Short mmCIF file of C-alpha atoms (C1' of nucleotides) in Angstrom, two decimals:
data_model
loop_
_atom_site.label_atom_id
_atom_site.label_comp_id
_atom_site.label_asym_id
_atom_site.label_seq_id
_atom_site.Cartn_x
_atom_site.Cartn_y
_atom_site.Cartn_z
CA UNK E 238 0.00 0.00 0.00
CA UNK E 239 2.87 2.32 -0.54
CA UNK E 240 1.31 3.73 -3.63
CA UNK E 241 -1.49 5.06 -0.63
CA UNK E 242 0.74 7.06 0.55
CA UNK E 243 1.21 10.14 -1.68
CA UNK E 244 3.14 12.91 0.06
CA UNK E 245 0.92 15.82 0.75
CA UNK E 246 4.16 17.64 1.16
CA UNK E 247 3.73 18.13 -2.42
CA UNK E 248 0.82 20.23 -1.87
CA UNK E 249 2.22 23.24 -0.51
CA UNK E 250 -0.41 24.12 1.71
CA UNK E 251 1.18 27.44 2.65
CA UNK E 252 -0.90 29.85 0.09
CA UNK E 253 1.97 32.35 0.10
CA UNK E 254 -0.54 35.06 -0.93
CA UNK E 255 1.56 37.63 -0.19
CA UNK E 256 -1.15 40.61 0.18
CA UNK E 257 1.38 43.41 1.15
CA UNK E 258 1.19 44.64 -2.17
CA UNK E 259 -2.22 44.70 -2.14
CA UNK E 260 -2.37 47.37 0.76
CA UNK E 261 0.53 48.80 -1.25
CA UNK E 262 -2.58 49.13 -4.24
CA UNK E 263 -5.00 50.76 -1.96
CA UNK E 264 -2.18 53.19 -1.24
CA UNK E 265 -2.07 54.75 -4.50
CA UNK E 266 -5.83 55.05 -4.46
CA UNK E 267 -5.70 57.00 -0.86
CA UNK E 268 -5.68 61.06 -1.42
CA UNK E 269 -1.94 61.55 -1.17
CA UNK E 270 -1.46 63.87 2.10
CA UNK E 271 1.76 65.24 0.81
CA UNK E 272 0.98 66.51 -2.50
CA UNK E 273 3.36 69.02 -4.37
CA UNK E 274 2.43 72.47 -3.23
CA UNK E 275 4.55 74.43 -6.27
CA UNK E 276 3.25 76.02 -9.00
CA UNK E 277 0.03 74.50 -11.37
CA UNK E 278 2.16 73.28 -14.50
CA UNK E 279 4.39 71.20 -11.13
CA UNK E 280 1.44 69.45 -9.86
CA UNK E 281 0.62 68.46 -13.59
CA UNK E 282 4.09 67.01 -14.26
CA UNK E 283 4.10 65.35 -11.09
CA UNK E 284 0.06 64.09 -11.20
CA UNK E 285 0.74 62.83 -14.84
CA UNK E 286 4.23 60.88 -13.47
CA UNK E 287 2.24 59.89 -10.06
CA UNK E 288 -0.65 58.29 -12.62
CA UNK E 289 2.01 56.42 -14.79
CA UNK E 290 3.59 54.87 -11.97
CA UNK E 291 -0.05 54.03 -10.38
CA UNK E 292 -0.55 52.26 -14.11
CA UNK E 293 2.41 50.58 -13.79
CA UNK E 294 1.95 49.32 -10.47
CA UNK E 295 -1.45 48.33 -11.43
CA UNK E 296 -0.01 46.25 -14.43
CA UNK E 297 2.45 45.06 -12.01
CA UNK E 298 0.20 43.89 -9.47
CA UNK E 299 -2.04 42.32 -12.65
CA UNK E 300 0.79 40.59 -13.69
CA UNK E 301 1.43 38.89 -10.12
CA UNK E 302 -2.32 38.58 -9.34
CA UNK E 303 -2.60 36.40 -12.64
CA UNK E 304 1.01 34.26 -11.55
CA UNK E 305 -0.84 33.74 -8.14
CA UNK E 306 -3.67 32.39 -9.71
CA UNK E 307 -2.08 29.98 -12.20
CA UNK E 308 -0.12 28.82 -9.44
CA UNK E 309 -3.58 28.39 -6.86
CA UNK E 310 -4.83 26.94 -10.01
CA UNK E 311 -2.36 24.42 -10.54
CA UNK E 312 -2.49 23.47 -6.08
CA UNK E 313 -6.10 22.80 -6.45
CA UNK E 314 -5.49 20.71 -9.72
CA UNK E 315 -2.37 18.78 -8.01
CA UNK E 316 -5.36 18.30 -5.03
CA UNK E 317 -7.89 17.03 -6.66
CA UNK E 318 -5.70 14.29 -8.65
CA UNK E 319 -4.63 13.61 -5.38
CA UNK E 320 -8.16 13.34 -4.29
CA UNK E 321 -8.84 11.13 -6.33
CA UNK E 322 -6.16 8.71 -6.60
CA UNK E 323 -6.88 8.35 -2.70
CA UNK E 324 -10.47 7.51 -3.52
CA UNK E 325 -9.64 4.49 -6.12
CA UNK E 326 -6.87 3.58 -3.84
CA UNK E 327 -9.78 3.44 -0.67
CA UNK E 328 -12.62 1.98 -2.88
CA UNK E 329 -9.68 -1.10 -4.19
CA UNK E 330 -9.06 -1.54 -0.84
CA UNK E 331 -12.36 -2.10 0.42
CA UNK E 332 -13.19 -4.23 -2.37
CA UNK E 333 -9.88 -6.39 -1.30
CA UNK E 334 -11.32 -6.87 2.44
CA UNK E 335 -14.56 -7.69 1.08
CA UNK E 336 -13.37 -10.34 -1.32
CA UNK E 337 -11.13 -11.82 1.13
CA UNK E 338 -14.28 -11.71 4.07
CA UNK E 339 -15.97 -13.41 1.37
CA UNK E 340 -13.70 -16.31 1.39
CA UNK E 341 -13.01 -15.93 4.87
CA UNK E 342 -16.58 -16.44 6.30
CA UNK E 343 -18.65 -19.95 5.85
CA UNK E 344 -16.11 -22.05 8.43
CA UNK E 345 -19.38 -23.92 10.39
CA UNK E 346 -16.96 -25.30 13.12
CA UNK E 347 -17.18 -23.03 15.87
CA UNK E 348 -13.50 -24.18 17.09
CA UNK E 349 -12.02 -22.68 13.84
CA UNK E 350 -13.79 -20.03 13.59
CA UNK E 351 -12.72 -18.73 17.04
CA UNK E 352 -9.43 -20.01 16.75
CA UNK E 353 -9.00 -17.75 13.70
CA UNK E 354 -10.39 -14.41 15.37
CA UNK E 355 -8.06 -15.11 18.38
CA UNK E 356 -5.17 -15.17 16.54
CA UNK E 357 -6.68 -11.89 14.37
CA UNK E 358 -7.12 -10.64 18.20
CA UNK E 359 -3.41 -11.73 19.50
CA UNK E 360 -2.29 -9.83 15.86
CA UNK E 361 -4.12 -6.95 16.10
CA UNK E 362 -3.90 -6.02 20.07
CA UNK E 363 -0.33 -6.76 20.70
CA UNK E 364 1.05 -5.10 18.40
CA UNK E 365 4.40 -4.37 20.22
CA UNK E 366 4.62 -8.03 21.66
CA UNK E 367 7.24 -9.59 19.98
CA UNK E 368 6.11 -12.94 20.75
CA UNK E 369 3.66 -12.29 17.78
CA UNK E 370 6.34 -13.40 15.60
CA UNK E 371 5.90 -17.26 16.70
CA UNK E 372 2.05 -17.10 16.06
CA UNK E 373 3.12 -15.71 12.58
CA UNK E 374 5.75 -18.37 12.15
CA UNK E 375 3.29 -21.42 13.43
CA UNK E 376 0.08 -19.88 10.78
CA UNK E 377 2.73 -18.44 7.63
CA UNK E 378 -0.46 -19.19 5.20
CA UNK E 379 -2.84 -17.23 7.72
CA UNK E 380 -0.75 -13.93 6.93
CA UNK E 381 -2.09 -12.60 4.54
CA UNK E 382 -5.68 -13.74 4.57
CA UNK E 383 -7.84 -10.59 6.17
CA UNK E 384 -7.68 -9.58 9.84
CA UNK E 385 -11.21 -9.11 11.76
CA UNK E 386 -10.68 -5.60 12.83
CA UNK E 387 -10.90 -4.96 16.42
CA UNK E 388 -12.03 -1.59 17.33
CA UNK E 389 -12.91 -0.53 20.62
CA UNK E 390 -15.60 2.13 21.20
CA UNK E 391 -16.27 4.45 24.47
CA UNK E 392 -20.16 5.97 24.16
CA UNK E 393 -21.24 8.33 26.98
CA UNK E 394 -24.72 7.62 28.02
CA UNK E 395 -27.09 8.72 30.65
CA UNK E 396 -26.31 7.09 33.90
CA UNK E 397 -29.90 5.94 34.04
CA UNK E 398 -29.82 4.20 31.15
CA UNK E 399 -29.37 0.69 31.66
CA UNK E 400 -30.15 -0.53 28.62
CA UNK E 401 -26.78 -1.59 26.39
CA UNK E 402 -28.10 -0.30 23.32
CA UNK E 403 -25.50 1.63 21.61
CA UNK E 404 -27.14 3.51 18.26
CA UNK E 405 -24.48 3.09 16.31
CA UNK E 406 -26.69 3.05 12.73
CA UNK E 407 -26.54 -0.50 11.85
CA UNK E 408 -28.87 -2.95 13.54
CA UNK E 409 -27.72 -5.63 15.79
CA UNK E 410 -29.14 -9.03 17.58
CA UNK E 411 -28.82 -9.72 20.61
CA UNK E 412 -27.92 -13.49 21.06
CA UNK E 413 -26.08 -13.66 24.71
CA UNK E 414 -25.71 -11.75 27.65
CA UNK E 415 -23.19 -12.70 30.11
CA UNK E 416 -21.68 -11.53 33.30
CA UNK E 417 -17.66 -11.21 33.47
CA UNK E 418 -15.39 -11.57 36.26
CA UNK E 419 -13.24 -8.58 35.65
CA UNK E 420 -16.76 -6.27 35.46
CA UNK E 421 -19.62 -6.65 37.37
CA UNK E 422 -22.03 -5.20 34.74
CA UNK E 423 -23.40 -7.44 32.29
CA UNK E 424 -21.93 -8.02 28.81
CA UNK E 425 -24.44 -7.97 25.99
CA UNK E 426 -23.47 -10.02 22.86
CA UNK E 427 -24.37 -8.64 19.16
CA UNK E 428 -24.27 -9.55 15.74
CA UNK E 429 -24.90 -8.01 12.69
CA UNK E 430 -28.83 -8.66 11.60
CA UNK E 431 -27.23 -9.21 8.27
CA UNK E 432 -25.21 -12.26 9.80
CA UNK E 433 -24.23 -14.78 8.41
CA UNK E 434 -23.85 -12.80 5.04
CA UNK E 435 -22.03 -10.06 7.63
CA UNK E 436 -19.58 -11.46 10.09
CA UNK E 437 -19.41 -8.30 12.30
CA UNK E 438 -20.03 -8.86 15.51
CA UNK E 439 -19.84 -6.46 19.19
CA UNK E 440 -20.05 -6.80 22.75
CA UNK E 441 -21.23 -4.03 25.10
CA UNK E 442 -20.40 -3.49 28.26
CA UNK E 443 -20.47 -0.57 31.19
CA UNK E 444 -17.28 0.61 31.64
CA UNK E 445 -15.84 -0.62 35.20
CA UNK E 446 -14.40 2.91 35.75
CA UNK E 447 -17.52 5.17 34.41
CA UNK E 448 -20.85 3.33 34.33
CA UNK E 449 -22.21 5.66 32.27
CA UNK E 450 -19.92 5.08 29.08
CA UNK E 451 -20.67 1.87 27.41
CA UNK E 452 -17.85 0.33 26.14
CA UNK E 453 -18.59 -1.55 22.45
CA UNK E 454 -15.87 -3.85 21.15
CA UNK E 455 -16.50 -4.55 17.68
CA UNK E 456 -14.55 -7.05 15.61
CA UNK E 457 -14.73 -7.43 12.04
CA UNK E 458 -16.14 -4.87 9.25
CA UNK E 459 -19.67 -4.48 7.73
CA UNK E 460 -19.39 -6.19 4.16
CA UNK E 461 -22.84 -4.04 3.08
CA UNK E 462 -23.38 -0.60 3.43
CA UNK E 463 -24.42 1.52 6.17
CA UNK E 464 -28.38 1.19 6.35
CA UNK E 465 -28.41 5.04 6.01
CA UNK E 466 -26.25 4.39 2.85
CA UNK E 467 -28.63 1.83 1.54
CA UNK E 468 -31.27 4.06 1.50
CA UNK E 469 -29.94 6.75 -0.13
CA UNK E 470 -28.73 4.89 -2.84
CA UNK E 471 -31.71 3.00 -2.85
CA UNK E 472 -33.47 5.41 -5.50
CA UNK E 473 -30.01 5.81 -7.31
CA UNK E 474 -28.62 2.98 -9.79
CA UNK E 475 -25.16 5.00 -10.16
CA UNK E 476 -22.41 2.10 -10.87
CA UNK E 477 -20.09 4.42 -8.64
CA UNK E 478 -22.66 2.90 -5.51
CA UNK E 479 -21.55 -0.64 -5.71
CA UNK E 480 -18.06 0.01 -5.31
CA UNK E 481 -18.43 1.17 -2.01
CA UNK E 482 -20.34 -2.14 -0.53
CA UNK E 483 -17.63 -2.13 2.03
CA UNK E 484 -17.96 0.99 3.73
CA UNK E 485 -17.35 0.42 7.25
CA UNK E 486 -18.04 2.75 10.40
CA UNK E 487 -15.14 5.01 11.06
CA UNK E 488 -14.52 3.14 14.13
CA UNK E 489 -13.70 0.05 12.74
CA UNK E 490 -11.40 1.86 10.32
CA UNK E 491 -9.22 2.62 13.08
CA UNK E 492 -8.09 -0.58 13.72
CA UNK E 493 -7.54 -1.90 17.66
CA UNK E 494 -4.21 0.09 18.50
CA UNK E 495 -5.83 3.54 17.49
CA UNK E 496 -7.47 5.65 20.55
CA UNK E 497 -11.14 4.99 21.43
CA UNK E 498 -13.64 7.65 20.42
CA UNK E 499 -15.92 9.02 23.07
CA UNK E 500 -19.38 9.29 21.41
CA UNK E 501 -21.67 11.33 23.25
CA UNK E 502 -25.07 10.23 22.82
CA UNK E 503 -26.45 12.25 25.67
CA UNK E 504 -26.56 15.05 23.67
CA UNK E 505 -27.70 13.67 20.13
CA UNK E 506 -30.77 10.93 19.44
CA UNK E 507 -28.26 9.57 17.01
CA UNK E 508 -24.95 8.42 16.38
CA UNK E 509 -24.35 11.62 14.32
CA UNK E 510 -20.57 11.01 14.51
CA UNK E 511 -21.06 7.87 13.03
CA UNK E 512 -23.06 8.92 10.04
CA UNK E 513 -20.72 11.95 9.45
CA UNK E 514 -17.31 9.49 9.53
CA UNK E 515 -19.23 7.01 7.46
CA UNK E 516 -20.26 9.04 4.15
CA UNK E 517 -20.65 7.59 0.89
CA UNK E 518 -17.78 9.41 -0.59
CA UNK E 519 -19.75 8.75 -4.21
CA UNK E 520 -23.01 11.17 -2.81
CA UNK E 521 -21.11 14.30 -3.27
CA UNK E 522 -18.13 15.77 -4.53
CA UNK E 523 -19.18 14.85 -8.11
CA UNK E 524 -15.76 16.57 -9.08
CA UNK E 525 -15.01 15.42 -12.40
CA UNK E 526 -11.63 14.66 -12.83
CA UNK E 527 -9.46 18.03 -15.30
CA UNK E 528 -9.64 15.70 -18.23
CA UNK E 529 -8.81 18.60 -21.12
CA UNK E 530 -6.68 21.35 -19.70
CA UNK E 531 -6.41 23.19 -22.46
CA UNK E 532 -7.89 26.64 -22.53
CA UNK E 533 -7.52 28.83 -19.42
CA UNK E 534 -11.46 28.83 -19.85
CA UNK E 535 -11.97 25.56 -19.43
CA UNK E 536 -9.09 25.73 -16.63
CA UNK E 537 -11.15 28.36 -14.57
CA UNK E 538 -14.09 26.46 -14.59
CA UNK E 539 -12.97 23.51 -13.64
CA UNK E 540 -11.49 25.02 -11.12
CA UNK E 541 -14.68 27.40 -9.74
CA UNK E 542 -16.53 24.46 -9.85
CA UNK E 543 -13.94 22.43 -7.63
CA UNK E 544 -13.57 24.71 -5.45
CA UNK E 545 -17.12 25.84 -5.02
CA UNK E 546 -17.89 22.10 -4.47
CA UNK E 547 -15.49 21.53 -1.83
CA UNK E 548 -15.76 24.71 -0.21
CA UNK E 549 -19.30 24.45 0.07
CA UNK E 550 -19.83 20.74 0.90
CA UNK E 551 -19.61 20.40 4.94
CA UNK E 552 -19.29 16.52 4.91
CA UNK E 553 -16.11 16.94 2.54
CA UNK E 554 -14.41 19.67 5.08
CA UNK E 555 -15.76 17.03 8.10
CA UNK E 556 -14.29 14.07 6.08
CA UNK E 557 -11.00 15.83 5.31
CA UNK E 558 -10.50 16.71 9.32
CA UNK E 559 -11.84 13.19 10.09
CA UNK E 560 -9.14 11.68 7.50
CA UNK E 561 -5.70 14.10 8.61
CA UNK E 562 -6.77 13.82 12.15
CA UNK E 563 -6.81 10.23 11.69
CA UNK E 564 -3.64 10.03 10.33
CA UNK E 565 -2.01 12.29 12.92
CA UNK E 566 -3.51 9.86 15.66
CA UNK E 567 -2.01 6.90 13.97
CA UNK E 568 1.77 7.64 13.25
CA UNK E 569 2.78 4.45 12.95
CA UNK E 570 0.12 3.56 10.38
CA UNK E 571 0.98 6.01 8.19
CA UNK E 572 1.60 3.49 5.23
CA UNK E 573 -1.71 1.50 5.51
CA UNK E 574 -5.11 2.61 3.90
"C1'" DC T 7 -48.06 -14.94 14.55
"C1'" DG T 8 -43.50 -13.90 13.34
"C1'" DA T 9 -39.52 -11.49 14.89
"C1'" DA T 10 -36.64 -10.13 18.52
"C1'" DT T 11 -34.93 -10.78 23.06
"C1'" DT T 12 -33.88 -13.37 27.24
"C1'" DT T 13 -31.52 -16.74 29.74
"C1'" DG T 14 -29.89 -21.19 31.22
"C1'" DA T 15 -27.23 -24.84 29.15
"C1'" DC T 16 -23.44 -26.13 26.68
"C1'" DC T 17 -18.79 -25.95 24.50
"C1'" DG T 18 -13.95 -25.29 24.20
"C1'" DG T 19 -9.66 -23.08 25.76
"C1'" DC T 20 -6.66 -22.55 29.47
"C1'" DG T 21 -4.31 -22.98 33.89
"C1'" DC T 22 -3.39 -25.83 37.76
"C1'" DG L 223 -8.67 -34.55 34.87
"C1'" DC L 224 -10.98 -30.80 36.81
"C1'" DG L 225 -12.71 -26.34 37.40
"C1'" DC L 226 -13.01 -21.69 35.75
"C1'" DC L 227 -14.24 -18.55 32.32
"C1'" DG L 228 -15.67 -16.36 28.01
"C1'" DG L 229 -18.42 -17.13 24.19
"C1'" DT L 230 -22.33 -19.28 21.75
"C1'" DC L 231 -26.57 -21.91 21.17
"C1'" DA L 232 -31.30 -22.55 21.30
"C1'" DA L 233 -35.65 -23.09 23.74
"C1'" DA L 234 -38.67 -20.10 26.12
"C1'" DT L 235 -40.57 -15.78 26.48
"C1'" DT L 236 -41.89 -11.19 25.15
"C1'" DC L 237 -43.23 -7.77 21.96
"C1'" DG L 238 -45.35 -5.37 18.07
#
DNA sequence: CGAATTTGACCGGCGC
DNA sequence: GCGCCGGTCAAATTCG
């Protein structure tokens, strides 16, 4: 997944707009305090020179206005191929976990089946353990067949509520409830009501420390789209749609060694973070990729209608913060997507 | 009446 | 081998 991981120190984010010379404009148009006082035929030399140097600084300040642009121009073009390569790049990679859940799921035997998540557990958790590398020696063909993703998520609810029901957006059932010894609050057991076609499954359970935060360990990834998804592209038959089948909750995305994420549902009747993390990237941002760069006409409009798109889409701006705030979180996974 | 949930029984891994 | 424990099953129960 190298190829993920295009430098966005290419992008020079740092606009360099330089408006000095603006202000430096707007003082030629100011009423000049210190005019000549001389003689009439003086203050016409001098207006006429003080009016050629104002056109010349205007031409100037054209000139550099124009470079400015081309070069904004060219940022936003170098973003948006960048956007987009990152989009194929997610939407192959999705499809790869899906095919390889695909072949993955359908093991009846119980033994194997939890054999295989324990050592996807063992994998995922201890990452720094370096007695990981004898699991990976004793299962070599195991390596590179899909890990469940463990994720681990905190919600805040009311302290009242003593229902584990976490709203999450998908829909779960129920099929165990157990009491641990390290926690004296019950542990609810969930899977996916897709199952068996999805293999996701979560336990909830009160947090020992804070009984009001429910703690929801979820292991694998949804292999269908998010029911909000489905029904907003329910009306749409875009091919685009069906690329995305694997859209998982941002959660899961973060893998086990990533921080937890406090949802609070206290203040929202649904799992708004969720939903906002968990966009179908096709939905917006219909941003054709520059395909005929040609004329500067063409140039400009591709690139109002880029920007105006981006600018003015709020999911895009909450993805974007969502995606670089993710990677500053995760360091060391830098190279994965 | 069908779907969803509850809950006790059961299974398998693990440590002693 | 035995007991403990976490996880799952499936019959019973509840709910809409």
């Amino acid at each position: 997944m190298d190829s993920c991981n295009f430098s966005w120190n290419n992008v020079d984010t740092s606009l360099d707009l330089n408006t000095k010379p603006l202000l430096r404009l707007n003082d030629h148009l100011l009423p000049k305090k210190e005019l000549p006082t001389g003689n009439f035929s003086e203050l016409i030399r001098t207006k006429t020179f003080s009016v050629k140097q104002e056109n010349g600084a205007l031409v100037e300040e054209l000139k550099r206005v124009s470079e400015e642009n081309k070069k904004l121009t060219e940022m936003l073009t170098v973003m948006c191929e960048n956007y987009n390569s990152l989009r194929i790049q997610l939407m192959d990679y999705m499809n790869k976990n899906n095919n390889s859940e695909n072949n993955n799921k359908e093991s009846k035997k119980r033994k194997s089946e939890s054999s295989n998540n324990i050592g996807m557990i063992v994998n995922n958790v201890s990452e720094s353990s370096s007695t990981d590398e004898d699991q990976s020696c004793k299962k070599p063909a195991r390596e590179d067949t899909i890990k469940a993703k463990i994720s681990r998520v905190h919600y805040k609810t009311e302290a009242s509520d003593t229902s584990l029901v976490v709203k999450d957006g998908y829909q779960w059932r129920k099929y165990g409830q157990k009491v641990t010894r390290d926690n004296p609050s019950p542990r609810a057991y969930f899977k996916c009501s897709f199952a068996p076609t999805c293999p996701v499954k979560k336990k909830v359970q009160r947090s020992i420390e804070d009984q009001s935060v429910l703690v929801a360990t979820y292991e694998g990834e949804h292999n269908h789209p998010h029911p909000s998804q489905m029904e907003a592209n329910s009306g749409s038959s875009r091919g685009a749609a069906s690329t995305l089948q694997g859209s998982v909750p941002c959660a899961a995305s973060l893998g086990s060694t990533g921080p937890t994420i406090t949802l609070d549902l206290t203040k929202s009747d649904k799992a708004t973070t969720t939903k906002e993390l968990d966009h179908d990237h096709n939905d917006q941002h219909k941003v054709s990729k520059p395909r005929s760069m040609d004329t500067p006409e063409v140039r400009k409009f591709l690139v109002d209608q880029m920007a105006s798109s981006l600018t003015k889409d709020p999911k895009f701006t909450a993805a974007l913060a969502a995606a670089i705030s993710g990677r500053m979180l995760q360091p060391n996974q830098t190279n994965k997507w």
